[in-house]
Tab-separated table of C-alpha atoms in Angstrom:
chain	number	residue	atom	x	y	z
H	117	UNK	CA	17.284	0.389	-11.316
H	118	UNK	CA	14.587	-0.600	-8.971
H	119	UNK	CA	11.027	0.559	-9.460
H	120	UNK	CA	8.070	0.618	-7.566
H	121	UNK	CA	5.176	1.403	-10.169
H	122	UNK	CA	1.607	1.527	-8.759
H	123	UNK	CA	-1.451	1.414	-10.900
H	124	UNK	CA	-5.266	1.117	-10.712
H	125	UNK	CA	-6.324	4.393	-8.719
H	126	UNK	CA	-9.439	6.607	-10.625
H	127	UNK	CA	-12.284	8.575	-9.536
H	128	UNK	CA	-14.975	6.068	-8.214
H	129	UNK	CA	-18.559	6.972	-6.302
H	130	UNK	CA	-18.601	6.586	-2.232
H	131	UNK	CA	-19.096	2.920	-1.411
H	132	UNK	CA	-17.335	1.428	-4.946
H	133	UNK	CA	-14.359	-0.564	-4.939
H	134	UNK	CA	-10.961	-0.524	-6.829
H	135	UNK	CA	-7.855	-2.501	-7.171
H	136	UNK	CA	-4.483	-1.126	-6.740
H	137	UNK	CA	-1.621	-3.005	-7.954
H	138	UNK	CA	2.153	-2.048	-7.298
H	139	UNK	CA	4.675	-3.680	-9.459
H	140	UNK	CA	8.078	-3.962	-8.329
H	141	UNK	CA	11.290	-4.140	-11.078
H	142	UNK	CA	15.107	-4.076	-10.756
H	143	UNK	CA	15.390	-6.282	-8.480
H	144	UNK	CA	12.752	-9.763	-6.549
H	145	UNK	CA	10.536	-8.073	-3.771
H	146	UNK	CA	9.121	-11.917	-2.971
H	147	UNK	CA	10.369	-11.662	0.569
H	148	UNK	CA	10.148	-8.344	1.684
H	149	UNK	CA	7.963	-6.975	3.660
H	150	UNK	CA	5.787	-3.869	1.555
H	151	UNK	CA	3.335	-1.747	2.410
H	152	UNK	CA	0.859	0.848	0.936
H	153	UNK	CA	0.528	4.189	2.570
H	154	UNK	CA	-1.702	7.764	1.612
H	155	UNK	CA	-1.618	11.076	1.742
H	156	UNK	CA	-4.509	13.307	1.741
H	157	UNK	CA	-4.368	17.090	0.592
H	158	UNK	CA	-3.016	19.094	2.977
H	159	UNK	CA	-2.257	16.006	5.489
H	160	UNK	CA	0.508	13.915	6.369
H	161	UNK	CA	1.235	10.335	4.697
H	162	UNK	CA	-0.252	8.079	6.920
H	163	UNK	CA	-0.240	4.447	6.966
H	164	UNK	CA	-2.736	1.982	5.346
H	165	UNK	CA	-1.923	-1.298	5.266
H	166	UNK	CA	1.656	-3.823	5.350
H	167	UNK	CA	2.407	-7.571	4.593
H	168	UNK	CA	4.760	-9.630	5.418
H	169	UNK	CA	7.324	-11.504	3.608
H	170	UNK	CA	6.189	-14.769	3.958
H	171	UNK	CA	2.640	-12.956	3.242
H	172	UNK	CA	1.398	-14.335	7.000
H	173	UNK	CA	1.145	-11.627	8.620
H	174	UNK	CA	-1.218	-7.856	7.734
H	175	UNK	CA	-1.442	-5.263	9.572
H	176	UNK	CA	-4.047	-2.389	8.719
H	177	UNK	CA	-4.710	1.017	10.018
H	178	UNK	CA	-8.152	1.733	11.633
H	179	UNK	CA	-9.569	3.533	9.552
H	180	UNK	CA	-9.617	0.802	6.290
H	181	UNK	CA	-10.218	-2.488	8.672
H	182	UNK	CA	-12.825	-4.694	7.133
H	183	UNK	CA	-12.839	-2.777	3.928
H	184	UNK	CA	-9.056	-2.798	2.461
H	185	UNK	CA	-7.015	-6.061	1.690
H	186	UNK	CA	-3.542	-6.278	1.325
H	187	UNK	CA	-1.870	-9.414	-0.728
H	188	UNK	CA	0.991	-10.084	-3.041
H	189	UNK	CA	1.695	-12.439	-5.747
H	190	UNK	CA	5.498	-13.302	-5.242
H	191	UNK	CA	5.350	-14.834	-8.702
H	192	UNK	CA	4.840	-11.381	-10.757
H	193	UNK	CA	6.580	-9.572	-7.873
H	194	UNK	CA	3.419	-7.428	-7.407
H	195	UNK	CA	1.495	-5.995	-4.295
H	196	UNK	CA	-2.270	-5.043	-4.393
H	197	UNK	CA	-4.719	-3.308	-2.290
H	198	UNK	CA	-8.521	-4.166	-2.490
H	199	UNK	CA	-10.424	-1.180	-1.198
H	200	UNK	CA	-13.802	-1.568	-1.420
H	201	UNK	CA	-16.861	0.327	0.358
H	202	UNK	CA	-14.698	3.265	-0.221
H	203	UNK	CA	-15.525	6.747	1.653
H	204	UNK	CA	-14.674	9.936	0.452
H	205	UNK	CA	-12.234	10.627	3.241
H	206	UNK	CA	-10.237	7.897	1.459
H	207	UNK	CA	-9.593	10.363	-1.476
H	208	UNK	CA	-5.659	10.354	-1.318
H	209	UNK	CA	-2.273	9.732	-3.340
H	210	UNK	CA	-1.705	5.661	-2.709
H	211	UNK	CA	1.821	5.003	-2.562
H	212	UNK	CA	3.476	1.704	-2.270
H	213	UNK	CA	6.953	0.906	-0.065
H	214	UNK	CA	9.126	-1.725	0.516
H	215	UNK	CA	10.561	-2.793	3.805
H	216	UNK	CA	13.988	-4.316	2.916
H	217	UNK	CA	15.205	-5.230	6.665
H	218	UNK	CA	12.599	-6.444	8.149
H	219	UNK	CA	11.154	-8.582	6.342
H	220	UNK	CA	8.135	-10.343	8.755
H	221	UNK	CA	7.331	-7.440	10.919
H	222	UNK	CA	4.598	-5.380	8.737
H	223	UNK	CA	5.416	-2.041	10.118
H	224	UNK	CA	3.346	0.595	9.957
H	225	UNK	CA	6.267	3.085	10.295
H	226	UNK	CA	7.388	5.381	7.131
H	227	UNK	CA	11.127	5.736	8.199
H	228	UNK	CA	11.265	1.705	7.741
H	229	UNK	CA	10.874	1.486	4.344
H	230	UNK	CA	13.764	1.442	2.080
H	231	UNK	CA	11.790	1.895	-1.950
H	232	UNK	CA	8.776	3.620	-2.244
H	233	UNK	CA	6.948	4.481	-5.460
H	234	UNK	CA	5.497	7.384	-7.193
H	235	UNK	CA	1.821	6.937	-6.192
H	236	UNK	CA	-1.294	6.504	-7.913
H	237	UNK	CA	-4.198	9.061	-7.153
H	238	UNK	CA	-7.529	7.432	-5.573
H	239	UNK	CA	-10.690	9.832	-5.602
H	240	UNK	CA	-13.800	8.906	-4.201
H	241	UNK	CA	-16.600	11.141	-4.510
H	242	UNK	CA	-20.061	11.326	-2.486
C-alpha cells in the first residue's frame, strides 16, 4: 500500500523555524516529482512548494519565497520542507503529494498529483 506519512509540524513562536519531513512507503518516490501544499482554517489548500524528479528544479508560492526550502533525499525516499522565519498566517495543515506523471515539471496544480498524505498540523503563534 503506498503511504505518504508527514511529520515534524508543532506549535512554534512567529519568526521560528521547523522541519517537515514526508516519508513515502509502498512503493520508490526517487523520481517523481512531490510537492507540499496547506490549508488554512476556513480556506482552500493552496500550494507551497514542488521539486522535481531529478531534484533540479523548485518552484515556490509567493508567499514562502526566501523563507521555505524544498529538498528530498532519494536514498530514504523522503521529502522535507524547511520553513523558517515563520508568520502566523502560515498556521495551516501541511500536506505532502506526489506527482506520478510528470515527473520534472514541479507543478503547483492540486489536480496533478496522484498520492497525497494525511497532513501534519503547523501552528505558529505571535
Amino acid at each position: 500500500q503506498v503511504q505518504l506519512v508527514e511529520s515534524g509540524g508543532g506549535l512554534v513562536q512567529a519568526g521560528g523555524s521547523l522541519r517537515l519531513s514526508c516519508a513515502a512507503s509502498g512503493r520508490t518516490f526517487s523520481r517523481d516529482a512531490m510537492g507540499w501544499f496547506r490549508q488554512a482554517p476556513g480556506k482552500e489548500r493552496e500550494f507551497v512548494a514542488a521539486i522535481s524528479g531529478s531534484g533540479i528544479k523548485t518552484r515556490y508560492a509567493d508567499s514562502v519565497k526566501g523563507r521555505f526550502t524544498i529538498s528530498r533525499d532519494s536514498a530514504k525516499n523522503t521529502l522535507y520542507l524547511q520553513m523558517s522565519s515563520l508568520k502566523p498566517e502560515d498556521t495551516a495543515v501541511y500536506y505532502c503529494a506526489a506527482d506520478l506523471t510528470r515527473s520534472e515539471s514541479a507543478t503547483p496544480y492540486q489536480d496533478e498529483y496522484d498520492y497525497w498524505g494525511q497532513g501534519t498540523q503547523v501552528t505558529v503563534s505571535s
